[in-house]
Each structure stands twice: as C-alpha cells, then as structure tokens.
Amino acid sequence: EVQLVESGGSLVQPGGSLKLSCVASGFTFSNYWMDWVRQTPGKSLEWIGEINTDGSKTNYAPSIKDRFTISRDNAKSTLYLQMSNVKSDDTAIYYCTRKGYWGQGVMVTVSS
Amino acid sequence: DIVMTQGALPNPVPSGESASITCQSSKSLLHSNGKTYLNWYLQRPGQSPQLLIYWMSTRASGVSDRFSGSGSGTDFTLKISSVEAEDVGVYYCQQFLEYPRTFGAGTKLELK
C-alpha cells in the first residue's frame, strides 16, 4: 500500500525557516517524480513544485521560487521541502504527492 | 499561467441523480501527442484530495465507473451518474500541461 507521511509542520514566525519531510513507503520511491502542493485555509490548492527521480531537476511555482527548496533522499525514501523567509501567506496545509497519491498533509502556520 | 475556471453545481443534488461539473482552461490542454493534460480530484470533508480522472478521461485505479471525464481542449466535464453519499465533497480540476501546474477553485457537491 502506497503511503506518504508528512511531518515537520509547526508555528513559525514571519521571516523564519522550516523544513518539512515526507516519508514514502509501499512503492519504489526512486522511480517517481514527487510534488508538493499546499492548501490555504478555506481555499483551493496551489502547486508548489516538483523534483525528478534522482533529485537533479526541480520546477517551482513563481510564488515561492527562491524561498522554498525541494530535495530528496532516495536511500531514505524521503522528500523534503525547505521553507525560508516565510510569510503569512505561506500558512497552509502542505501535501506531499506522487501521481495518484497524496499524504495526509501537515499544517504550517506563519504568525508572530 | 493557465487559469482553470470551474462551474458551480445546483446544490443540493438529490441522491441517485446525475451531476456534471464543468472546468474551463485558458489555454488548450491538448498536447501534440494526442493526450489532454487534465486531472480531476475529489476532496472529501476532512480528507486529502484523491485522484479520480487523469488524461481527461482515464479513471484512476479503484475509482467507481459512475465517474467519467470528457471534453475538448479547453472545456471539460466530470460526470457523476447516480450520486451517492460518498461523493460529497469538493471537486478540483488541474492542468499539468505547463508550469506552474494550476488548479481550479473547486466545485462543492452537496447531497439532498
């Protein structure tokens, strides 16, 4: 069974940093591109970015480019989202996704 | 960015009736390879989104055949035949032809 389990969400101050993790199981992690998607409270979904199978290529949404970095460790079957210089607009549930599968999401709150 | 615009449903929908959800893209999602780069998701209350349809009309694994996707390059429809209680939630369309991937604002389905 495919499982994606995010962790690392918390309350962070504006301008601060946070690193989210997503542990994958039930499939060969290194064979799949992985994405991060977020959902702001009461609003729609926003694609953040993706990473290719060996971590050599990433694509990002303009809204977070140069502030967020996606990486992966295939040996640990883990996807990461490094968030820096966070803003109140970054408050959202963050989902780790693979084609057809989503994690349960993790909440990030940006507030002073 | 490609803008995805979703229509509303005349809620609530009587149980057993059919429902059609529309989605329009600001640019054709039909690729030269003949595939249309459109996904449909359902987010049930309190849950993560789940993939229903990909390539505009292909049902994801385990998805009921009551769900069907159709459309052209820019106008799409998700049809749910014989709506059931488990179909309640918010439906999203998403394009994955170009970066950034973009979602529609969502269409809420309520059951009568």
XYZ file of N, CA and C in Angstrom:
672
model
N 0.847 -1.189 0.000
C 0.000 0.000 0.000
C 0.891 1.251 0.000
N 0.589 2.144 -0.931
C 1.343 3.392 -1.009
C 0.994 4.273 0.183
N 2.018 4.755 0.848
C 1.808 5.696 1.966
C 2.788 6.848 1.854
N 2.292 8.048 2.131
C 3.099 9.255 2.176
C 2.791 9.936 3.501
N 3.803 10.099 4.335
C 3.580 10.640 5.676
C 4.443 11.878 5.878
N 3.769 13.025 5.945
C 4.465 14.294 6.137
C 4.691 14.569 7.616
N 5.719 15.351 7.891
C 5.989 15.793 9.257
C 6.767 17.102 9.204
N 6.868 17.736 10.368
C 7.661 18.952 10.455
C 6.860 20.230 10.512
N 5.553 20.138 10.385
C 4.751 21.344 10.429
C 4.735 21.962 11.823
N 4.615 23.288 11.875
C 4.582 23.962 13.163
C 4.212 25.422 12.977
N 4.255 26.149 14.086
C 4.095 27.593 14.078
C 5.479 28.213 13.883
N 5.589 29.117 12.921
C 6.877 29.756 12.649
C 6.637 31.256 12.452
N 7.600 32.032 12.876
C 7.465 33.484 12.760
C 7.759 33.953 11.337
N 7.145 35.052 10.927
C 7.472 35.616 9.609
C 8.964 35.846 9.477
N 9.491 35.469 8.322
C 10.926 35.583 8.083
C 11.713 34.377 8.525
N 11.067 33.466 9.191
C 11.750 32.279 9.693
C 11.854 31.171 8.674
N 12.370 30.019 9.124
C 12.576 28.863 8.252
C 11.966 27.616 8.863
N 11.689 26.659 7.984
C 11.089 25.396 8.424
C 11.391 24.353 7.371
N 11.588 23.104 7.801
C 11.829 22.020 6.848
C 10.795 20.932 7.061
N 10.051 20.646 6.000
C 9.074 19.573 6.032
C 9.685 18.304 5.447
N 9.236 17.168 5.956
C 9.676 15.874 5.439
C 8.468 15.052 5.036
N 8.692 14.135 4.123
C 7.645 13.214 3.689
C 8.298 11.856 3.485
N 7.926 10.900 4.312
C 8.457 9.549 4.181
C 7.506 8.720 3.346
N 8.059 8.103 2.318
C 7.256 7.304 1.398
C 7.466 5.811 1.642
N 6.433 5.035 1.422
C 6.539 3.584 1.527
C 5.514 2.936 0.614
N 5.727 1.657 0.323
C 4.778 0.911 -0.499
C 5.043 0.991 -1.984
N 6.106 1.684 -2.379
C 6.481 1.763 -3.792
C 7.965 2.116 -3.867
N 8.531 1.970 -5.053
C 9.947 2.285 -5.246
C 10.091 3.782 -5.419
N 10.416 4.448 -4.325
C 10.452 5.912 -4.258
C 11.329 6.510 -5.359
N 12.455 5.896 -5.617
C 13.431 6.457 -6.553
C 12.954 6.424 -8.003
N 11.828 5.786 -8.270
C 11.300 5.701 -9.632
C 10.316 6.812 -9.977
N 9.965 7.640 -8.994
C 8.882 8.591 -9.192
C 9.290 10.039 -8.959
N 8.820 10.919 -9.852
C 8.838 12.337 -9.575
C 7.897 12.573 -8.390
N 8.237 13.550 -7.573
C 7.418 13.886 -6.406
C 7.100 15.371 -6.401
N 5.933 15.698 -5.853
C 5.468 17.080 -5.816
C 5.111 17.499 -4.393
N 5.097 18.800 -4.186
C 4.484 19.404 -3.000
C 3.338 20.298 -3.472
N 2.217 20.201 -2.774
C 1.037 21.015 -3.045
C 0.559 21.553 -1.707
N 0.052 22.789 -1.677
C -0.468 23.319 -0.439
C -1.918 23.792 -0.596
N -2.573 23.866 0.547
C -3.974 24.281 0.565
C -4.149 25.284 1.694
N -4.454 26.521 1.310
C -4.650 27.547 2.316
C -6.029 27.375 2.951
N -6.192 27.837 4.184
C -7.445 27.625 4.903
C -8.667 28.098 4.118
N -9.565 27.196 3.853
C -10.799 27.547 3.160
C -10.631 27.856 1.691
N -9.461 27.585 1.156
C -9.222 27.945 -0.238
C -8.777 26.744 -1.053
N -8.402 27.039 -2.266
C -8.089 25.981 -3.214
C -6.673 25.468 -3.029
N -6.282 24.667 -3.988
C -4.991 24.010 -3.964
C -3.986 24.794 -4.791
N -2.761 24.825 -4.319
C -1.693 25.513 -5.045
C -0.499 24.575 -5.184
N -0.104 24.331 -6.409
C 1.085 23.527 -6.678
C 2.313 24.330 -6.308
N 3.220 23.705 -5.539
C 4.435 24.391 -5.099
C 5.605 24.055 -6.009
N 5.763 22.768 -6.291
C 6.892 22.390 -7.123
C 7.070 20.889 -7.179
N 8.069 20.460 -7.919
C 8.323 19.041 -8.123
C 9.816 18.784 -8.237
N 10.151 17.503 -8.089
C 11.543 17.087 -8.215
C 11.588 15.793 -8.998
N 12.606 15.634 -9.810
C 12.701 14.421 -10.623
C 13.241 13.249 -9.798
N 13.410 12.124 -10.441
C 13.683 10.896 -9.709
C 15.023 10.887 -8.968
N 16.040 11.498 -9.543
C 17.339 11.469 -8.853
C 17.680 12.776 -8.158
N 16.729 13.695 -8.163
C 16.929 14.958 -7.453
C 17.722 15.997 -8.207
N 18.011 15.743 -9.479
C 18.858 16.673 -10.232
C 18.077 17.813 -10.882
N 16.757 17.680 -10.907
C 15.947 18.706 -11.562
C 14.725 19.039 -10.729
N 14.484 20.336 -10.596
C 13.302 20.798 -9.872
C 12.582 21.876 -10.678
N 11.287 21.988 -10.433
C 10.482 23.055 -11.000
C 9.644 23.645 -9.873
N 9.495 24.972 -9.873
C 8.799 25.637 -8.780
C 7.734 26.601 -9.294
N 6.755 26.843 -8.420
C 5.782 27.894 -8.695
C 6.446 29.243 -8.470
N 6.106 30.243 -9.274
C 6.717 31.567 -9.108
C 6.495 32.160 -7.723
N 5.378 31.824 -7.079
C 5.047 32.435 -5.789
C 6.030 32.055 -4.682
N 6.722 30.955 -4.844
C 7.637 30.509 -3.792
C 9.080 30.357 -4.274
N 9.297 30.589 -5.530
C 10.640 30.393 -6.081
C 11.647 31.262 -5.346
N 12.813 30.713 -5.100
C 13.917 31.358 -4.394
C 13.712 31.408 -2.890
N 12.559 30.974 -2.389
C 12.344 30.898 -0.949
C 12.225 29.440 -0.490
N 11.662 28.588 -1.344
C 11.475 27.176 -0.992
C 12.402 26.322 -1.849
N 12.874 25.215 -1.274
C 13.717 24.266 -1.998
C 13.230 22.854 -1.753
N 13.031 22.140 -2.854
C 12.624 20.733 -2.766
C 13.853 19.849 -2.973
N 13.980 18.843 -2.141
C 15.078 17.880 -2.285
C 14.574 16.504 -1.878
N 15.402 15.503 -2.096
C 15.018 14.138 -1.754
C 16.237 13.324 -1.384
N 15.973 12.277 -0.597
C 16.999 11.298 -0.237
C 16.411 9.940 -0.592
N 16.818 9.410 -1.734
C 16.239 8.146 -2.194
C 16.613 6.976 -1.275
N 17.755 7.059 -0.640
C 18.155 5.987 0.278
C 17.214 5.911 1.475
N 16.637 7.046 1.823
C 15.712 7.099 2.962
C 14.258 7.179 2.525
N 14.020 7.145 1.210
C 12.660 7.266 0.669
C 11.957 8.493 1.253
N 12.672 9.586 1.278
C 12.162 10.796 1.921
C 12.271 12.009 1.003
N 11.191 12.768 0.987
C 11.102 14.016 0.239
C 11.137 15.163 1.245
N 11.752 16.268 0.856
C 11.866 17.410 1.743
C 11.357 18.695 1.086
N 10.919 19.612 1.933
C 10.594 20.962 1.492
C 11.217 21.929 2.494
N 12.275 22.606 2.065
C 12.920 23.604 2.901
C 12.265 24.950 2.610
N 11.693 25.535 3.658
C 10.997 26.806 3.526
C 11.801 27.876 4.237
N 12.075 28.973 3.550
C 12.813 30.064 4.188
C 12.107 31.390 3.919
N 12.450 32.386 4.753
C 11.827 33.714 4.637
C 10.307 33.585 4.476
N 9.693 32.833 5.359
C 8.263 32.544 5.233
C 7.423 33.788 5.512
N 6.258 33.810 4.894
C 5.332 34.943 5.024
C 3.989 34.407 5.535
N 3.128 35.323 5.949
C 1.824 34.894 6.456
C 1.029 34.146 5.383
N 1.239 34.514 4.115
C 0.543 33.836 3.000
C 0.977 32.377 2.833
N 2.058 31.992 3.491
C 2.516 30.600 3.407
C 1.774 29.700 4.398
N 0.922 30.286 5.217
C 0.110 29.490 6.145
C -0.812 28.585 5.341
N -0.672 27.276 5.544
C -1.419 26.316 4.725
C -1.174 24.904 5.232
N -1.942 23.982 4.688
C -1.650 22.556 4.827
C -0.776 22.177 3.644
N 0.317 21.508 3.922
C 1.264 21.120 2.876
C 1.162 19.617 2.645
N 0.964 19.256 1.378
C 0.821 17.868 0.998
C 2.002 17.422 0.134
N 2.445 16.235 0.425
C 3.419 15.537 -0.409
C 2.599 14.675 -1.367
N 2.920 14.691 -2.642
C 2.129 13.912 -3.596
C 3.008 13.175 -4.586
N 2.478 12.068 -5.011
C 3.038 11.298 -6.117
C 1.869 11.060 -7.033
N 2.115 10.838 -8.308
C 0.993 10.666 -9.217
C -0.033 9.704 -8.625
N -1.216 10.229 -8.371
C -2.311 9.406 -7.884
C -2.403 9.257 -6.384
N -1.409 9.727 -5.647
C -1.415 9.556 -4.197
C -1.015 10.841 -3.477
N -1.686 11.083 -2.360
C -1.416 12.248 -1.524
C -1.206 11.800 -0.081
N -0.344 12.522 0.618
C -0.218 12.300 2.044
C -1.390 12.928 2.790
N -1.359 12.827 4.101
C -2.450 13.367 4.909
C -2.295 14.877 5.136
N -1.125 15.395 4.823
C -0.871 16.821 4.950
C -0.334 17.199 6.314
N 0.372 18.325 6.343
C 0.925 18.850 7.589
C 0.684 20.352 7.614
N 0.309 20.861 8.793
C -0.063 22.268 8.911
C 1.140 23.138 9.226
N 1.264 24.217 8.465
C 2.276 25.232 8.734
C 1.552 26.551 8.987
N 1.840 27.159 10.121
C 1.234 28.438 10.463
C 2.340 29.476 10.610
N 2.217 30.557 9.855
C 3.195 31.630 9.925
C 2.547 32.812 10.642
N 3.062 33.100 11.831
C 2.472 34.159 12.633
C 3.455 34.595 13.712
N 3.369 35.842 14.052
C 4.217 36.365 15.124
C 3.504 36.247 16.475
N 0.331 32.036 -16.633
C -0.156 30.793 -16.057
C -1.491 30.415 -16.701
N -1.741 29.114 -16.799
C -3.036 28.652 -17.312
C -4.065 28.778 -16.188
N -5.139 29.478 -16.478
C -6.202 29.672 -15.491
C -7.276 28.607 -15.687
N -7.645 27.970 -14.589
C -8.677 26.935 -14.605
C -9.925 27.477 -13.923
N -11.039 27.479 -14.633
C -12.281 28.039 -14.110
C -13.339 26.947 -13.999
N -13.828 26.739 -12.786
C -14.819 25.696 -12.555
C -16.209 26.283 -12.371
N -17.211 25.546 -12.822
C -18.588 25.954 -12.644
C -19.149 25.451 -11.324
N -20.280 26.014 -10.954
C -20.926 25.613 -9.709
C -21.984 24.553 -9.987
N -22.340 23.833 -8.941
C -23.414 22.849 -9.031
C -24.686 23.423 -8.424
N -25.858 23.053 -8.957
C -27.118 23.485 -8.344
C -27.395 22.639 -7.098
N -26.658 22.937 -6.025
C -26.774 22.141 -4.806
C -28.088 22.425 -4.076
N -28.581 21.453 -3.242
C -28.037 20.099 -3.149
C -28.543 19.214 -4.288
N -27.762 18.177 -4.577
C -28.112 17.242 -5.636
C -28.875 16.071 -5.018
N -30.028 15.730 -5.531
C -30.771 14.586 -4.992
C -29.992 13.294 -5.164
N -30.031 12.469 -4.133
C -29.369 11.178 -4.211
C -29.934 10.363 -5.371
N -29.048 9.744 -6.137
C -29.464 8.947 -7.278
C -29.519 9.705 -8.588
N -29.481 11.038 -8.502
C -29.471 11.857 -9.721
C -28.034 11.949 -10.260
N -27.898 12.398 -11.488
C -26.563 12.611 -12.037
C -26.157 14.064 -11.810
N -24.844 14.299 -11.831
C -24.317 15.648 -11.654
C -23.155 15.842 -12.613
N -23.070 17.030 -13.198
C -21.971 17.338 -14.118
C -21.249 18.584 -13.636
N -19.943 18.463 -13.522
C -19.097 19.566 -13.071
C -18.249 20.017 -14.249
N -18.248 21.315 -14.491
C -17.514 21.840 -15.633
C -16.218 22.517 -15.208
N -15.291 22.524 -16.135
C -13.984 23.150 -15.923
C -13.527 23.696 -17.267
N -13.024 24.903 -17.254
C -12.543 25.525 -18.488
C -11.111 25.991 -18.278
N -10.264 25.762 -19.265
C -8.881 26.216 -19.177
C -8.661 27.390 -20.109
N -7.739 28.293 -19.721
C -7.474 29.481 -20.535
C -6.610 29.171 -21.758
N -6.122 27.948 -21.829
C -5.307 27.507 -22.952
C -5.606 26.039 -23.200
N -5.522 25.634 -24.467
C -5.789 24.239 -24.767
C -4.830 23.313 -24.033
N -5.373 22.249 -23.463
C -4.569 21.270 -22.738
C -4.282 20.047 -23.602
N -4.658 20.131 -24.877
C -4.420 19.035 -25.813
C -3.000 19.135 -26.355
N -2.215 18.112 -26.051
C -0.827 18.071 -26.489
C -0.748 17.488 -27.896
N 0.360 17.726 -28.567
C 0.555 17.176 -29.916
C 0.623 15.649 -29.901
N 0.826 15.074 -28.710
C 0.848 13.608 -28.623
C -0.549 13.011 -28.546
N -1.559 13.886 -28.605
C -2.945 13.428 -28.601
C -3.564 13.324 -27.221
N -2.760 13.519 -26.178
C -3.273 13.425 -24.815
C -3.656 14.806 -24.290
N -4.695 14.813 -23.450
C -5.147 16.055 -22.831
C -4.716 16.036 -21.375
N -3.977 17.043 -20.971
C -3.294 17.045 -19.683
C -4.164 17.644 -18.578
N -5.217 16.901 -18.241
C -6.168 17.354 -17.239
C -6.465 16.247 -16.245
N -6.423 16.600 -14.953
C -6.799 15.709 -13.862
C -8.055 16.210 -13.178
N -8.789 15.285 -12.577
C -9.896 15.604 -11.680
C -9.625 14.948 -10.332
N -9.890 15.716 -9.260
C -9.715 15.220 -7.897
C -11.008 15.425 -7.110
N -11.187 14.585 -6.101
C -12.243 14.774 -5.115
C -11.600 14.902 -3.739
N -11.989 15.941 -3.019
C -11.555 16.073 -1.634
C -12.784 15.941 -0.739
N -12.898 14.797 -0.101
C -13.992 14.591 0.846
C -13.719 15.399 2.109
N -14.769 15.716 2.869
C -14.575 16.515 4.096
C -13.544 15.885 5.024
N -12.572 16.683 5.418
C -11.552 16.233 6.355
C -10.494 15.315 5.779
N -10.499 15.136 4.465
C -9.525 14.228 3.853
C -8.635 14.948 2.849
N -7.592 14.249 2.427
C -6.738 14.745 1.360
C -7.431 14.532 0.022
N -7.076 15.318 -0.978
C -7.633 15.061 -2.316
C -7.244 13.668 -2.811
N -8.134 13.087 -3.603
C -7.825 11.819 -4.239
C -8.023 11.963 -5.735
N -7.158 11.325 -6.486
C -7.243 11.389 -7.946
C -8.405 10.537 -8.440
N -9.255 11.154 -9.273
C -10.368 10.421 -9.877
C -10.076 10.085 -11.332
N -9.672 11.104 -12.083
C -9.523 11.012 -13.533
C -8.208 11.657 -13.934
N -7.480 11.031 -14.871
C -6.305 11.663 -15.456
C -6.373 11.545 -16.971
N -5.520 12.285 -17.666
C -5.607 12.381 -19.130
C -7.047 12.677 -19.572
N -7.736 13.494 -18.828
C -9.096 13.981 -19.083
C -10.181 12.916 -18.919
N -9.884 11.685 -19.268
C -10.972 10.700 -19.310
C -10.610 9.314 -18.770
N -9.414 9.135 -18.252
C -8.994 7.829 -17.736
C -9.232 7.758 -16.240
N -10.041 6.801 -15.807
C -10.299 6.653 -14.373
C -9.078 6.111 -13.650
N -8.810 6.668 -12.496
C -7.719 6.162 -11.668
C -8.120 4.814 -11.073
N -7.127 4.074 -10.638
C -7.346 2.755 -10.080
C -8.313 2.802 -8.907
N -9.310 1.932 -8.923
C -10.244 1.834 -7.816
C -11.387 2.826 -7.836
N -11.415 3.707 -8.831
C -12.474 4.727 -8.915
C -13.713 4.126 -9.566
N -14.857 4.413 -8.982
C -16.119 3.885 -9.473
C -16.372 4.299 -10.920
N -17.000 3.402 -11.684
C -17.323 3.735 -13.075
C -18.508 4.695 -13.156
N -19.022 5.133 -12.017
C -20.037 6.198 -12.026
C -19.393 7.555 -12.386
N -18.065 7.612 -12.323
C -17.339 8.837 -12.660
C -16.804 8.726 -14.089
N -17.041 9.777 -14.868
C -16.498 9.790 -16.222
C -16.066 11.210 -16.578
N -14.987 11.306 -17.315
C -14.466 12.595 -17.738
C -14.517 12.728 -19.248
N -14.808 13.929 -19.704
C -14.859 14.184 -21.143
C -14.498 15.639 -21.405
N -14.419 15.973 -22.683
C -14.172 17.368 -23.016
C -13.437 17.561 -24.319
N -13.053 18.809 -24.540
C -12.290 19.191 -25.723
C -10.925 19.651 -25.241
N -10.294 20.591 -25.946
C -9.010 21.089 -25.487
C -9.095 22.070 -24.340
N -10.232 22.785 -24.251
C -10.357 23.822 -23.224
C -11.597 23.689 -22.341
N -12.515 22.862 -22.710
C -13.755 22.709 -21.935
C -13.939 21.258 -21.522
N -14.117 21.065 -20.220
C -14.115 19.716 -19.675
C -15.303 19.499 -18.749
N -15.710 18.238 -18.660
C -16.824 17.878 -17.799
C -16.519 16.604 -17.041
N -16.788 16.638 -15.758
C -16.763 15.442 -14.927
C -18.211 15.096 -14.628
N -18.615 13.912 -15.053
C -19.982 13.484 -14.826
C -20.024 12.402 -13.762
N -20.945 12.575 -12.828
C -21.164 11.574 -11.790
C -22.580 11.052 -11.983
N -22.679 9.780 -12.328
C -24.013 9.214 -12.515
C -24.489 8.662 -11.183
N -25.738 8.849 -10.877
C -26.320 8.303 -9.660
C -25.509 8.676 -8.416
N -25.577 9.960 -8.061
C -24.803 10.493 -6.937
C -25.139 9.761 -5.639
N -24.062 9.454 -4.891
C -24.208 8.769 -3.600
C -23.609 9.628 -2.490
N -23.869 9.230 -1.257
C -23.384 9.987 -0.097
C -21.865 10.122 -0.097
N -21.168 9.094 -0.555
C -19.697 9.122 -0.542
C -19.123 10.078 -1.585
N -19.960 10.635 -2.434
C -19.485 11.569 -3.463
C -19.453 13.006 -2.970
N -19.938 13.239 -1.780
C -19.972 14.591 -1.213
C -18.562 15.097 -0.971
N -18.325 16.346 -1.337
C -17.019 16.945 -1.150
C -16.786 18.040 -2.168
N -15.520 18.384 -2.343
C -15.143 19.416 -3.311
C -14.333 18.776 -4.432
N -14.728 19.076 -5.647
C -14.068 18.543 -6.839
C -13.175 19.613 -7.461
N -11.968 19.207 -7.816
C -10.999 20.117 -8.421
C -10.524 19.572 -9.768
N -10.381 20.469 -10.728
C -9.675 20.114 -11.950
C -8.268 20.706 -11.865
N -7.331 20.105 -12.564
C -5.936 20.554 -12.553
C -5.328 20.316 -13.924
N -4.589 21.301 -14.398
C -3.848 21.092 -15.645
C -2.396 20.751 -15.318
N -1.847 19.832 -16.091
C -0.442 19.508 -15.903
C 0.311 19.559 -17.235
N -0.192 20.431 -18.123
C 0.489 20.634 -19.400
C 1.690 21.552 -19.231
N 1.530 22.611 -18.468
C 2.568 23.613 -18.324
C 2.863 23.888 -16.850
N 4.042 24.502 -16.643
C 4.384 25.007 -15.321
C 3.976 26.475 -15.231
N 3.483 26.905 -14.065
C 3.173 26.073 -12.899
C 1.883 25.292 -13.102
N 1.843 24.088 -12.543
C 0.589 23.339 -12.568
C -0.459 24.182 -11.841
N -1.664 24.229 -12.338
C -2.701 25.054 -11.713
C -3.987 24.270 -11.528
N -4.693 24.638 -10.451
C -5.952 24.007 -10.098
C -7.108 24.981 -10.279
N -8.292 24.444 -10.477
C -9.490 25.245 -10.391
C -9.801 25.545 -8.934
N -10.759 26.439 -8.705
C -11.105 26.860 -7.347
C -11.926 25.824 -6.597
N -12.407 24.822 -7.316
C -13.179 23.773 -6.661
C -14.670 23.939 -6.855
N -15.360 22.818 -6.909
C -16.815 22.795 -7.023
C -17.359 21.888 -5.929
N -18.216 22.449 -5.090
C -18.730 21.698 -3.954
C -19.977 20.915 -4.348
N -20.017 19.656 -3.969
C -21.198 18.833 -4.186
C -21.815 18.505 -2.831
N -23.082 18.870 -2.714
C -23.845 18.553 -1.504
C -24.986 17.631 -1.892
N -25.352 16.764 -0.987
C -26.375 15.763 -1.259
C -27.687 16.132 -0.586
N -28.751 15.913 -1.335
C -30.084 16.174 -0.777
C -30.655 14.909 -0.172
